[in-house]
Amino acid sequence: MKIIFSLLYILLTLFACTENKKGKSPFTASENPADTTITHYRFSRPQEEFQPTSINKDTIVDADYSFEEAISGTGAPREIIDQLALFEVFYLSTDGRIHRGQILSNKIIAGDIRTIFRFMMEEGFVVEKAIPIVKYNWNDSLSMNDNNSYSFCYRNTSYSKHATGMAIDINPRFNPVRWKTEKRPNQPERAVSDTTVNGTFHSDHPVVNKFRKLGFRWGHSFTKYYDDHHFEKR
């Protein structure tokens, strides 16, 4: 009889261990997987391996293009198009709500941009919108006037990193181009830089420092003007 009870105990123990392995969760034990707020995620495996497709049911979608739609109408040659990646980003917008947008950039900096957007979310830094510039018929001025953040826009590759998707503009209306010596209007026109406004950069801003750590050059250092919304990587 003792032998039978011993065998039953061993079988029950093995069954319990197997069930625990099947039910293993990617979340740590202290988390509730039903909570889909991105700032509440702590992963037991690298975040790059588990990216939520939405933050919560109230997330506002600013852009939902396919890759073909996002490059439609560009004059870029195929060798540049083949370097690009389209991906989703999440951000706190000016309405105080979480939005989902898209960035079309060079594959080389796609990981860096994802990192930056996660960092901006953690810092509570406001990004008004992030929409591929195809929405503005490839017109940089229209995109800037709408305070849109974007990366790729094909133009002269000799002077613009945007032409290969190796630059990104963040909140152009909060961080306008300001001329250093010439008396020319800010771009966008009538836009001002007010560092007390969330979404505006300054020389020791944590987001600026994060870009620097990732190897980006900030447009504030340009010779003729302060291009404070611009970050590029060689």
C-alpha positions as a Markdown table, in Angstrom:
| # | Residue | x | y | z |
|---|---|---|---|---|
| 1 | Met | 0.0 | 0.0 | 0.0 |
| 2 | Lys | 2.8 | 2.4 | 0.9 |
| 3 | Ile | 4.4 | 1.8 | -2.6 |
| 4 | Ile | 1.1 | 2.7 | -4.3 |
| 5 | Phe | 0.8 | 6.0 | -2.3 |
| 6 | Ser | 4.4 | 6.8 | -3.2 |
| 7 | Leu | 3.8 | 6.2 | -6.9 |
| 8 | Leu | 0.6 | 8.4 | -6.8 |
| 9 | Tyr | 2.5 | 11.2 | -5.1 |
| 10 | Ile | 5.3 | 11.1 | -7.7 |
| 11 | Leu | 2.8 | 11.2 | -10.6 |
| 12 | Leu | 0.9 | 14.2 | -9.0 |
| 13 | Thr | 4.1 | 16.1 | -8.6 |
| 14 | Leu | 5.2 | 15.6 | -12.2 |
| 15 | Phe | 1.8 | 16.7 | -13.5 |
| 16 | Ala | 1.9 | 19.9 | -11.4 |
| 17 | Cys | 5.4 | 20.8 | -12.7 |
| 18 | Thr | 4.3 | 20.2 | -16.3 |
| 19 | Glu | 1.2 | 22.5 | -16.0 |
| 20 | Asn | 3.4 | 25.3 | -14.5 |
| 21 | Lys | 5.7 | 25.2 | -17.4 |
| 22 | Lys | 2.8 | 25.4 | -19.9 |
| 23 | Gly | 1.4 | 28.4 | -18.1 |
| 24 | Lys | 4.6 | 30.4 | -17.9 |
| 25 | Ser | 4.0 | 34.1 | -18.7 |
| 26 | Pro | 6.3 | 36.6 | -20.4 |
| 27 | Phe | 5.4 | 39.0 | -17.6 |
| 28 | Thr | 7.0 | 39.1 | -14.2 |
| 29 | Ala | 5.0 | 37.6 | -11.3 |
| 30 | Ser | 4.1 | 41.1 | -10.0 |
| 31 | Glu | 2.3 | 42.1 | -13.1 |
| 32 | Asn | -1.2 | 41.9 | -14.5 |
| 33 | Pro | -1.1 | 40.9 | -18.2 |
| 34 | Ala | -4.6 | 42.4 | -18.7 |
| 35 | Asp | -3.1 | 45.8 | -17.9 |
| 36 | Thr | -2.0 | 47.1 | -21.4 |
| 37 | Thr | -0.7 | 50.5 | -20.4 |
| 38 | Ile | 2.8 | 50.7 | -21.8 |
| 39 | Thr | 4.3 | 52.5 | -18.8 |
| 40 | His | 3.2 | 49.6 | -16.6 |
| 41 | Tyr | 5.1 | 46.9 | -18.6 |
| 42 | Arg | 8.1 | 45.3 | -17.0 |
| 43 | Phe | 9.3 | 42.4 | -19.1 |
| 44 | Ser | 11.1 | 39.2 | -18.1 |
| 45 | Arg | 12.5 | 39.1 | -21.6 |
| 46 | Pro | 13.9 | 42.0 | -23.8 |
| 47 | Gln | 11.3 | 44.5 | -24.8 |
| 48 | Glu | 12.3 | 44.2 | -28.5 |
| 49 | Glu | 10.9 | 40.7 | -28.3 |
| 50 | Phe | 7.5 | 41.8 | -27.1 |
| 51 | Gln | 6.0 | 45.0 | -28.5 |
| 52 | Pro | 2.3 | 45.7 | -27.8 |
| 53 | Thr | 0.2 | 46.3 | -30.9 |
| 54 | Ser | -1.9 | 48.8 | -28.9 |
| 55 | Ile | -1.7 | 50.6 | -25.6 |
| 56 | Asn | -5.3 | 50.5 | -24.6 |
| 57 | Lys | -8.8 | 50.8 | -26.0 |
| 58 | Asp | -8.6 | 54.6 | -25.9 |
| 59 | Thr | -5.4 | 54.9 | -28.0 |
| 60 | Ile | -5.9 | 57.4 | -30.8 |
| 61 | Val | -4.5 | 56.3 | -34.2 |
| 62 | Asp | -2.9 | 59.1 | -36.1 |
| 63 | Ala | -1.5 | 57.0 | -39.0 |
| 64 | Asp | -2.2 | 53.5 | -40.3 |
| 65 | Tyr | -0.4 | 53.3 | -43.7 |
| 66 | Ser | 0.9 | 50.3 | -45.5 |
| 67 | Phe | 4.5 | 50.6 | -46.7 |
| 68 | Glu | 3.4 | 51.0 | -50.3 |
| 69 | Glu | 1.0 | 53.8 | -49.2 |
| 70 | Ala | 3.7 | 55.5 | -47.2 |
| 71 | Ile | 6.1 | 55.7 | -50.1 |
| 72 | Ser | 3.4 | 56.5 | -52.8 |
| 73 | Gly | 4.4 | 59.5 | -54.9 |
| 74 | Thr | 8.0 | 59.8 | -53.7 |
| 75 | Gly | 10.7 | 60.5 | -56.3 |
| 76 | Ala | 13.2 | 58.4 | -54.4 |
| 77 | Pro | 15.1 | 55.7 | -56.4 |
| 78 | Arg | 14.7 | 52.1 | -55.6 |
| 79 | Glu | 18.1 | 51.8 | -53.9 |
| 80 | Ile | 16.9 | 54.4 | -51.3 |
| 81 | Ile | 13.4 | 52.9 | -50.9 |
| 82 | Asp | 15.0 | 49.5 | -50.2 |
| 83 | Gln | 16.8 | 51.1 | -47.2 |
| 84 | Leu | 13.5 | 52.2 | -45.5 |
| 85 | Ala | 11.4 | 50.7 | -42.8 |
| 86 | Leu | 7.8 | 51.7 | -41.7 |
| 87 | Phe | 7.0 | 51.1 | -38.0 |
| 88 | Glu | 4.6 | 52.2 | -35.3 |
| 89 | Val | 5.4 | 54.5 | -32.4 |
| 90 | Phe | 3.4 | 55.5 | -29.4 |
| 91 | Tyr | 3.5 | 58.9 | -27.7 |
| 92 | Leu | 1.8 | 61.3 | -25.3 |
| 93 | Ser | 0.1 | 64.0 | -27.5 |
| 94 | Thr | -0.9 | 67.6 | -26.8 |
| 95 | Asp | -4.4 | 66.5 | -25.8 |
| 96 | Gly | -3.0 | 64.5 | -22.9 |
| 97 | Arg | -3.9 | 61.2 | -24.5 |
| 98 | Ile | -1.8 | 58.3 | -25.9 |
| 99 | His | -1.6 | 58.2 | -29.7 |
| 100 | Arg | -0.2 | 55.7 | -32.1 |
| 101 | Gly | 1.6 | 57.0 | -35.2 |
| 102 | Gln | 4.1 | 55.8 | -37.7 |
| 103 | Ile | 7.6 | 56.7 | -38.7 |
| 104 | Leu | 9.2 | 55.9 | -42.1 |
| 105 | Ser | 12.9 | 56.0 | -41.7 |
| 106 | Asn | 16.2 | 54.3 | -42.7 |
| 107 | Lys | 16.5 | 50.8 | -41.3 |
| 108 | Ile | 19.8 | 51.8 | -39.8 |
| 109 | Ile | 18.2 | 54.2 | -37.3 |
| 110 | Ala | 14.8 | 52.5 | -36.9 |
| 111 | Gly | 15.9 | 50.9 | -33.6 |
| 112 | Asp | 17.2 | 54.2 | -32.3 |
| 113 | Ile | 14.0 | 56.0 | -33.1 |
| 114 | Arg | 11.9 | 53.3 | -31.3 |
| 115 | Thr | 14.2 | 53.7 | -28.3 |
| 116 | Ile | 13.7 | 57.5 | -28.4 |
| 117 | Phe | 9.9 | 57.3 | -28.6 |
| 118 | Arg | 9.9 | 54.9 | -25.6 |
| 119 | Phe | 12.1 | 57.3 | -23.7 |
| 120 | Met | 10.0 | 60.3 | -24.5 |
| 121 | Met | 6.9 | 58.4 | -23.3 |
| 122 | Glu | 8.7 | 57.5 | -20.0 |
| 123 | Glu | 9.7 | 61.2 | -19.6 |
| 124 | Gly | 6.2 | 62.4 | -20.2 |
| 125 | Phe | 7.5 | 64.4 | -23.2 |
| 126 | Val | 4.8 | 65.5 | -25.6 |
| 127 | Val | 4.8 | 64.7 | -29.3 |
| 128 | Glu | 1.8 | 66.2 | -31.1 |
| 129 | Lys | 1.7 | 63.7 | -34.0 |
| 130 | Ala | 3.9 | 61.3 | -36.0 |
| 131 | Ile | 2.6 | 60.7 | -39.6 |
| 132 | Pro | 4.6 | 59.8 | -42.7 |
| 133 | Ile | 4.9 | 62.9 | -44.9 |
| 134 | Val | 3.0 | 61.4 | -47.8 |
| 135 | Lys | 0.0 | 62.8 | -46.0 |
| 136 | Tyr | 1.3 | 66.3 | -46.8 |
| 137 | Asn | 2.1 | 65.4 | -50.5 |
| 138 | Trp | 5.8 | 65.3 | -49.6 |
| 139 | Asn | 5.7 | 69.0 | -48.6 |
| 140 | Asp | 8.0 | 69.7 | -45.7 |
| 141 | Ser | 6.5 | 73.1 | -45.0 |
| 142 | Leu | 3.0 | 71.8 | -44.7 |
| 143 | Ser | 4.3 | 69.0 | -42.3 |
| 144 | Met | 6.2 | 71.6 | -40.2 |
| 145 | Asn | 3.2 | 73.9 | -40.0 |
| 146 | Asp | 1.1 | 71.0 | -38.6 |
| 147 | Asn | 3.8 | 70.3 | -36.0 |
| 148 | Asn | 4.2 | 66.8 | -37.4 |
| 149 | Ser | 7.2 | 64.6 | -36.5 |
| 150 | Tyr | 8.6 | 62.6 | -39.4 |
| 151 | Ser | 11.8 | 61.1 | -40.8 |
| 152 | Phe | 12.0 | 60.3 | -44.5 |
| 153 | Cys | 11.3 | 62.8 | -47.2 |
| 154 | Tyr | 13.2 | 62.5 | -50.5 |
| 155 | Arg | 15.0 | 65.6 | -51.8 |
| 156 | Asn | 18.6 | 66.6 | -52.6 |
| 157 | Thr | 20.8 | 63.9 | -50.9 |
| 158 | Ser | 23.8 | 66.3 | -50.9 |
| 159 | Tyr | 22.4 | 68.5 | -48.1 |
| 160 | Ser | 19.5 | 66.6 | -46.5 |
| 161 | Lys | 19.7 | 63.5 | -44.3 |
| 162 | His | 15.9 | 63.2 | -44.6 |
| 163 | Ala | 16.4 | 62.2 | -48.2 |
| 164 | Thr | 17.7 | 58.8 | -47.0 |
| 165 | Gly | 15.7 | 58.6 | -43.9 |
| 166 | Met | 18.7 | 59.2 | -41.7 |
| 167 | Ala | 17.2 | 62.2 | -39.8 |
| 168 | Ile | 14.1 | 62.9 | -37.8 |
| 169 | Asp | 12.2 | 66.1 | -37.0 |
| 170 | Ile | 10.3 | 66.4 | -33.6 |
| 171 | Asn | 7.6 | 69.0 | -33.0 |
| 172 | Pro | 8.8 | 71.6 | -35.6 |
| 173 | Arg | 6.3 | 74.2 | -34.4 |
| 174 | Phe | 7.5 | 74.0 | -30.8 |
| 175 | Asn | 11.1 | 73.9 | -32.0 |
| 176 | Pro | 11.3 | 76.2 | -35.1 |
| 177 | Val | 14.3 | 77.0 | -37.3 |
| 178 | Arg | 15.7 | 80.3 | -36.0 |
| 179 | Trp | 18.4 | 82.2 | -38.0 |
| 180 | Lys | 21.6 | 83.1 | -36.1 |
| 181 | Thr | 22.7 | 86.2 | -38.0 |
| 182 | Glu | 20.2 | 86.9 | -40.8 |
| 183 | Lys | 16.9 | 88.6 | -40.2 |
| 184 | Arg | 14.6 | 86.0 | -41.5 |
| 185 | Pro | 11.4 | 84.6 | -40.1 |
| 186 | Asn | 11.3 | 81.5 | -38.1 |
| 187 | Gln | 10.2 | 78.3 | -39.8 |
| 188 | Pro | 7.4 | 77.5 | -39.4 |
| 189 | Glu | 6.4 | 81.2 | -39.6 |
| 190 | Arg | 5.2 | 82.7 | -36.4 |
| 191 | Ala | 6.4 | 79.7 | -34.4 |
| 192 | Val | 8.4 | 80.5 | -31.3 |
| 193 | Ser | 10.6 | 78.5 | -29.0 |
| 194 | Asp | 9.3 | 78.5 | -25.4 |
| 195 | Thr | 11.2 | 76.0 | -23.2 |
| 196 | Thr | 8.5 | 76.2 | -20.6 |
| 197 | Val | 6.2 | 74.4 | -23.0 |
| 198 | Asn | 6.2 | 70.6 | -22.9 |
| 199 | Gly | 7.5 | 69.3 | -26.3 |
| 200 | Thr | 10.2 | 72.0 | -26.6 |
| 201 | Phe | 13.9 | 71.2 | -26.5 |
| 202 | His | 16.8 | 73.0 | -24.8 |
| 203 | Ser | 20.5 | 72.4 | -24.7 |
| 204 | Asp | 20.4 | 70.1 | -21.6 |
| 205 | His | 17.0 | 68.5 | -22.3 |
| 206 | Pro | 17.0 | 64.7 | -21.4 |
| 207 | Val | 15.6 | 63.8 | -24.8 |
| 208 | Val | 18.4 | 65.8 | -26.5 |
| 209 | Asn | 20.9 | 64.0 | -24.4 |
| 210 | Lys | 19.4 | 60.7 | -25.3 |
| 211 | Phe | 19.7 | 61.5 | -29.0 |
| 212 | Arg | 23.4 | 62.4 | -28.4 |
| 213 | Lys | 24.1 | 59.2 | -26.6 |
| 214 | Leu | 22.7 | 57.3 | -29.6 |
| 215 | Gly | 25.1 | 59.2 | -31.9 |
| 216 | Phe | 22.8 | 61.8 | -33.4 |
| 217 | Arg | 23.7 | 65.4 | -34.2 |
| 218 | Trp | 21.3 | 68.0 | -33.0 |
| 219 | Gly | 20.4 | 70.8 | -35.5 |
| 220 | His | 20.9 | 73.4 | -32.8 |
| 221 | Ser | 24.6 | 73.2 | -33.7 |
| 222 | Phe | 24.2 | 74.1 | -37.4 |
| 223 | Thr | 26.3 | 77.1 | -38.6 |
| 224 | Lys | 23.6 | 79.4 | -40.0 |
| 225 | Tyr | 20.6 | 78.6 | -37.9 |
| 226 | Tyr | 19.2 | 76.8 | -34.9 |
| 227 | Asp | 17.3 | 73.8 | -36.3 |
| 228 | Asp | 16.1 | 72.7 | -33.0 |
| 229 | His | 13.5 | 70.1 | -34.2 |
| 230 | His | 16.1 | 68.2 | -36.3 |
| 231 | Phe | 18.3 | 65.2 | -35.3 |
| 232 | Glu | 20.4 | 63.4 | -37.8 |
| 233 | Lys | 22.9 | 60.5 | -37.9 |
| 234 | Arg | 25.8 | 60.0 | -40.2 |
